[in-house]
């Protein structure tokens, strides 16, 4: 699966500091961009700020239960139940995803932070679900317990398509988790991309996907944010103003740093520090699933490829298929970018 880096169009509104309505203290090195407040949004106005480069996914055949809508100043994407799936590479993960048409520079001596207000319901998910599959080489059985948010999640992404570095919040009906990932080159298509000058190949030794922390959440709206600090090469994840996770030495897998995490998923290689390599981030958001085994049928690790049948959406298939009646219904509002530049 090759992902083309969106051509960034700086269509966001820069807001200088000191906005009392935003509750932010004035500071000469801080800039706030209200990228999208979804006020009076329509599909036409929305497309000026967001692209859907991976196709319509769950909303390909729109009906009341599979649609994108705009009302009451929020964007809503509903897919209940999921009806798209694939037993190949990462194609099963993206049920629906949008990427900002603007990208946001990372100051060399500062930080950039994305935040959004989100709601999530994930009907059909199963507590303590054990997912079964089969190793492609040899046919041995595979099984792993999967979190609620892996079965169906409403997601905020902070992504650099050129290095492949990705930070995510997954929000589900009663839980949420933080995720850090470096996407391989066969997913990002960064090599040879004119927007990624100097990009290097990311394969088995550098790619990783790891779920950091899972927390309980109540119903209603939650503010989630992710902050990347370039000078420290660290990432912080906040939920309703409280820091939930912090990752140091971005680019080095957590297990290789001997840092505590959920154990989902162990890395294959040593990774590499991305200090000084990340130049900008784009905002992503959408609906996801993450049921399968890392490294998601990557060609560099054929011995770890696991096959899981797509299924038909029958709840009786829970644990034995990718689609078993689970789905997600989420809203997003107030996409805000905060940049601190101490250069």
Coordinates of C-alpha atoms in Angstrom, one line a residue:
X1 CA 0.0 0.0 0.0
X2 CA 1.6 3.3 -1.1
X3 CA 0.5 6.5 0.5
X4 CA 1.0 9.7 -1.4
X5 CA 2.0 12.6 0.9
X6 CA -0.7 15.3 0.5
X7 CA 0.5 18.5 -1.0
X8 CA 0.2 21.0 1.9
X9 CA -1.9 24.1 1.4
X10 CA -1.5 26.5 4.2
X11 CA -5.2 27.3 4.6
X12 CA -5.3 27.5 8.4
X13 CA -5.8 30.7 10.2
X14 CA -2.9 31.8 12.4
X15 CA -4.0 33.2 15.7
X16 CA -1.5 35.3 17.7
X17 CA -1.3 34.7 21.4
X18 CA -3.2 36.5 24.1
X19 CA -6.7 35.2 23.2
X20 CA -8.4 35.3 26.5
X21 CA -11.3 33.3 25.0
X22 CA -8.8 30.5 24.3
X23 CA -7.6 30.5 27.9
X24 CA -4.0 30.8 26.8
X25 CA -1.3 33.0 28.4
X26 CA 0.4 35.4 26.1
X27 CA 3.9 34.4 25.1
X28 CA 6.1 35.7 22.3
X29 CA 7.2 32.3 21.2
X30 CA 3.7 30.6 21.0
X31 CA 1.4 30.5 18.0
X32 CA -2.1 29.0 17.9
X33 CA -3.7 27.9 14.7
X34 CA -7.4 27.1 14.7
X35 CA -7.2 24.8 11.8
X36 CA -10.9 23.8 11.8
X37 CA -13.7 24.7 14.2
X38 CA -16.3 23.0 12.0
X39 CA -18.6 26.0 12.3
X40 CA -21.1 26.0 9.5
X41 CA -19.2 23.2 7.8
X42 CA -20.4 21.5 4.7
X43 CA -18.8 18.8 2.6
X44 CA -17.7 21.4 0.1
X45 CA -16.1 23.7 2.7
X46 CA -14.6 20.7 4.5
X47 CA -12.8 19.5 1.4
X48 CA -10.8 22.7 1.3
X49 CA -9.1 21.7 4.5
X50 CA -9.2 17.9 4.4
X51 CA -8.4 15.2 1.8
X52 CA -9.4 11.6 1.8
X53 CA -6.5 10.0 -0.1
X54 CA -7.4 6.4 0.9
X55 CA -10.8 6.3 -0.5
X56 CA -14.3 6.5 1.0
X57 CA -13.9 3.2 2.9
X58 CA -16.9 2.6 5.1
X59 CA -18.8 5.5 3.5
X60 CA -18.5 4.2 -0.1
X61 CA -22.2 3.2 -0.1
X62 CA -23.7 5.9 2.1
X63 CA -26.7 5.1 4.3
X64 CA -27.8 6.2 7.7
X65 CA -25.3 3.9 9.4
X66 CA -22.3 4.6 7.1
X67 CA -21.9 8.3 6.4
X68 CA -20.0 11.5 7.0
X69 CA -22.2 14.4 8.2
X70 CA -21.9 17.9 9.5
X71 CA -24.3 19.3 12.1
X72 CA -24.2 21.3 15.3
X73 CA -20.6 22.4 14.6
X74 CA -19.0 19.0 14.5
X75 CA -18.0 16.4 12.0
X76 CA -19.5 13.0 12.5
X77 CA -18.4 9.7 10.9
X78 CA -20.6 6.7 11.5
X79 CA -19.8 3.1 10.5
X80 CA -22.0 0.7 12.4
X81 CA -21.2 -2.1 11.8
X82 CA -17.9 -2.1 9.9
X83 CA -18.4 -3.7 6.6
X84 CA -15.0 -3.2 4.9
X85 CA -12.0 -5.4 5.6
X86 CA -8.9 -7.0 4.0
X87 CA -6.6 -9.8 4.9
X88 CA -3.5 -8.1 3.4
X89 CA -0.9 -5.6 4.7
X90 CA -2.5 -2.6 6.6
X91 CA -5.5 -2.4 4.3
X92 CA -7.8 -3.6 7.2
X93 CA -6.8 -0.7 9.5
X94 CA -8.2 2.4 7.8
X95 CA -12.0 2.2 7.9
X96 CA -12.1 5.9 7.1
X97 CA -9.4 8.5 7.3
X98 CA -8.9 12.2 6.4
X99 CA -5.6 14.1 6.3
X100 CA -5.2 17.9 6.6
X101 CA -4.3 19.7 3.4
X102 CA -2.0 21.8 5.5
X103 CA 1.1 20.5 7.2
X104 CA 2.7 22.2 10.2
X105 CA 6.5 22.8 10.6
X106 CA 8.3 21.5 13.6
X107 CA 10.6 24.2 15.1
X108 CA 14.1 22.9 15.7
X109 CA 14.0 24.2 19.3
X110 CA 10.4 24.0 20.2
X111 CA 7.3 21.9 19.9
X112 CA 4.1 21.5 17.9
X113 CA 0.9 20.1 19.4
X114 CA -2.4 18.9 17.8
X115 CA -5.6 18.8 19.8
X116 CA -9.3 18.1 19.1
X117 CA -12.5 17.5 20.9
X118 CA -13.8 14.0 20.2
X119 CA -16.6 11.6 21.1
X120 CA -16.8 7.9 20.5
X121 CA -19.1 4.9 20.7
X122 CA -18.0 1.5 19.5
X123 CA -21.0 -0.9 19.5
X124 CA -20.3 -4.6 19.0
X125 CA -16.9 -4.6 20.7
X126 CA -16.2 -7.5 23.1
X127 CA -14.5 -7.2 26.4
X128 CA -11.4 -9.4 26.6
X129 CA -11.7 -10.5 23.0
X130 CA -9.1 -13.1 22.0
X131 CA -8.3 -12.8 18.3
X132 CA -7.3 -16.0 16.5
X133 CA -5.5 -16.4 13.2
X134 CA -3.1 -18.6 11.3
X135 CA 0.6 -18.0 10.5
X136 CA 0.9 -17.9 6.7
X137 CA 4.1 -19.9 6.7
X138 CA 3.5 -23.3 8.3
X139 CA -0.1 -22.8 9.4
X140 CA 0.5 -22.6 13.1
X141 CA -2.3 -21.1 15.2
X142 CA -2.0 -17.4 16.4
X143 CA -3.9 -15.8 19.1
X144 CA -3.8 -12.5 21.1
X145 CA -6.1 -10.6 23.4
X146 CA -7.1 -7.3 21.7
X147 CA -8.2 -4.1 23.4
X148 CA -11.6 -2.5 22.8
X149 CA -9.9 0.3 20.8
X150 CA -8.2 -2.2 18.6
X151 CA -11.5 -3.7 17.6
X152 CA -12.9 -0.3 16.7
X153 CA -11.5 3.2 17.4
X154 CA -12.2 6.9 16.8
X155 CA -8.7 8.3 16.1
X156 CA -6.6 11.5 16.1
X157 CA -3.3 11.1 14.2
X158 CA -0.2 13.2 14.2
X159 CA 1.8 12.0 11.2
X160 CA 5.0 12.8 9.3
X161 CA 4.8 10.8 6.0
X162 CA 8.5 11.4 5.2
X163 CA 10.0 9.7 8.2
X164 CA 6.9 7.6 8.8
X165 CA 6.6 8.8 12.4
X166 CA 3.1 8.6 13.7
X167 CA 1.4 9.4 17.1
X168 CA -2.2 8.4 17.7
X169 CA -5.0 8.7 20.2
X170 CA -7.5 5.8 19.9
X171 CA -10.9 6.6 21.6
X172 CA -13.4 3.8 22.1
X173 CA -16.7 3.5 24.0
X174 CA -15.3 3.1 27.5
X175 CA -11.5 3.1 27.0
X176 CA -8.8 5.0 25.2
X177 CA -5.2 4.3 24.3
X178 CA -2.1 6.0 23.1
X179 CA 0.0 4.6 20.2
X180 CA 3.4 5.3 18.7
X181 CA 4.4 4.0 15.3
X182 CA 7.0 4.3 12.6
X183 CA 5.5 3.3 9.3
X184 CA 7.6 1.4 6.9
X185 CA 8.5 2.8 3.4
X186 CA 6.2 0.3 1.6
X187 CA 3.3 2.0 3.4
X188 CA 4.4 5.7 3.2
X189 CA 6.0 5.6 -0.2
X190 CA 8.5 8.1 1.1
X191 CA 11.5 7.0 -1.0
X192 CA 11.5 9.0 -4.3
X193 CA 8.7 11.3 -3.2
X194 CA 9.6 14.8 -4.2
X195 CA 8.0 16.1 -1.0
X196 CA 10.4 14.0 1.1
X197 CA 13.9 15.2 0.1
X198 CA 16.5 13.1 1.9
X199 CA 14.0 10.4 3.1
X200 CA 15.6 7.1 4.1
X201 CA 14.2 3.6 3.7
X202 CA 12.3 2.3 6.7
X203 CA 12.2 -1.5 6.9
X204 CA 12.2 -4.3 9.4
X205 CA 15.0 -2.7 11.5
X206 CA 13.3 0.7 12.0
X207 CA 9.6 0.2 11.8
X208 CA 7.5 -0.4 14.9
X209 CA 4.0 -0.1 16.2
X210 CA 3.4 0.0 20.0
X211 CA 0.4 0.7 22.2
X212 CA 1.7 2.7 25.1
X213 CA -1.1 3.1 27.7
X214 CA -4.8 2.2 28.0
X215 CA -7.1 4.2 30.2
X216 CA -10.8 4.1 31.1
X217 CA -13.0 7.0 29.8
X218 CA -16.5 8.0 30.4
X219 CA -19.2 8.9 27.8
X220 CA -19.3 12.4 26.2
X221 CA -16.8 14.7 24.7
X222 CA -13.1 14.4 25.5
X223 CA -10.2 16.7 24.6
X224 CA -7.2 14.8 23.3
X225 CA -3.9 16.3 22.3
X226 CA -0.4 15.1 21.2
X227 CA 2.7 17.3 21.6
X228 CA 6.1 16.6 19.9
X229 CA 9.1 18.4 21.3
X230 CA 11.9 18.5 18.7
X231 CA 14.7 19.6 21.0
X232 CA 13.9 16.8 23.4
X233 CA 12.8 14.4 20.6
X234 CA 9.9 13.4 22.8
X235 CA 6.1 13.0 22.6
X236 CA 3.5 13.7 25.2
X237 CA -0.2 12.6 25.1
X238 CA -2.9 14.4 27.0
X239 CA -6.5 13.5 27.8
X240 CA -8.8 16.2 29.1
X241 CA -5.7 18.2 30.2
X242 CA -3.9 15.3 32.0
X243 CA -0.7 13.8 30.6
X244 CA -1.3 10.1 30.0
X245 CA 1.9 9.1 28.2
X246 CA 5.4 10.4 27.5
X247 CA 7.8 8.9 25.1
X248 CA 11.5 9.8 25.0
X249 CA 13.9 9.1 22.2
X250 CA 11.3 9.0 19.4
X251 CA 12.3 6.5 16.8
X252 CA 13.6 3.9 19.3
X253 CA 11.0 1.3 20.2
X254 CA 9.8 1.4 23.8
X255 CA 10.9 -2.2 24.5
X256 CA 14.4 -1.4 23.2
X257 CA 14.5 1.6 25.6
X258 CA 13.3 -0.8 28.4
X259 CA 10.3 1.5 29.0
X260 CA 7.0 0.3 30.3
X261 CA 4.2 -0.1 27.8
X262 CA 1.2 -2.4 27.3
X263 CA 3.4 -5.1 25.5
X264 CA 1.4 -4.6 22.3
X265 CA 3.5 -5.1 20.0
X266 CA 7.2 -6.1 20.5
X267 CA 9.5 -4.5 18.0
X268 CA 11.7 -6.4 15.5
X269 CA 14.7 -4.0 15.3
X270 CA 16.6 -1.4 17.2
X271 CA 15.0 1.5 15.4
X272 CA 16.8 4.8 15.2
X273 CA 16.6 8.2 16.9
X274 CA 14.6 10.7 14.8
X275 CA 16.1 13.7 16.5
X276 CA 16.5 16.5 13.9
X277 CA 14.8 14.4 11.1
X278 CA 11.1 15.4 11.6
X279 CA 10.4 18.6 9.7
X280 CA 6.6 18.8 9.8
X281 CA 3.4 17.0 10.8
X282 CA -0.1 16.6 9.2
X283 CA -3.3 16.0 11.1
X284 CA -5.2 12.8 10.5
X285 CA -8.5 11.6 11.9
X286 CA -10.9 8.8 11.3
X287 CA -12.1 5.3 12.2
X288 CA -9.7 2.4 12.6
X289 CA -9.4 -1.2 13.6
X290 CA -6.1 -2.9 14.6
X291 CA -6.9 -6.6 15.1
X292 CA -4.0 -8.2 13.4
X293 CA -0.5 -9.1 14.2
X294 CA 2.5 -6.8 13.8
X295 CA 4.2 -6.3 11.4
X296 CA 1.0 -6.6 9.5
X297 CA 2.1 -9.0 6.8
X298 CA 5.2 -6.9 5.9
X299 CA 7.4 -8.5 3.2
X300 CA 10.5 -8.2 5.3
X301 CA 9.1 -10.5 8.0
X302 CA 7.2 -13.3 6.2
X303 CA 7.7 -15.7 9.1
X304 CA 5.5 -13.4 11.2
X305 CA 2.7 -12.9 8.7
X306 CA -0.7 -13.9 10.2
X307 CA -3.9 -14.5 8.2
X308 CA -7.2 -13.5 9.7
X309 CA -10.4 -14.1 7.7
X310 CA -12.3 -11.0 6.9
X311 CA -15.7 -12.5 7.9
X312 CA -19.2 -11.4 7.3
X313 CA -20.0 -9.4 10.3
X314 CA -21.7 -12.2 12.3
X315 CA -21.2 -11.7 16.1
X316 CA -20.7 -15.4 16.4
X317 CA -17.4 -14.9 14.5
X318 CA -15.9 -12.6 17.2
X319 CA -12.3 -13.7 17.7
X320 CA -12.2 -15.6 14.4
X321 CA -12.7 -12.8 11.9
X322 CA -11.9 -9.2 11.2
X323 CA -15.5 -8.2 10.9
X324 CA -17.9 -9.6 13.6
X325 CA -20.4 -6.8 14.0
X326 CA -18.3 -4.2 15.6
X327 CA -18.4 -0.5 14.5
X328 CA -17.6 3.0 15.5
X329 CA -19.5 6.3 15.6
X330 CA -17.3 9.4 16.3
X331 CA -17.3 13.2 16.2
X332 CA -14.5 15.7 15.9
X333 CA -14.4 19.4 16.6
X334 CA -11.9 22.2 17.3
X335 CA -8.8 21.0 15.6
X336 CA -6.1 23.3 17.1
X337 CA -2.4 23.5 16.4
X338 CA -0.1 25.1 19.0
X339 CA 3.5 25.8 18.1
X340 CA 6.2 27.0 20.5
X341 CA 9.4 28.2 18.9
X342 CA 12.3 28.9 21.2
X343 CA 14.9 29.5 18.4

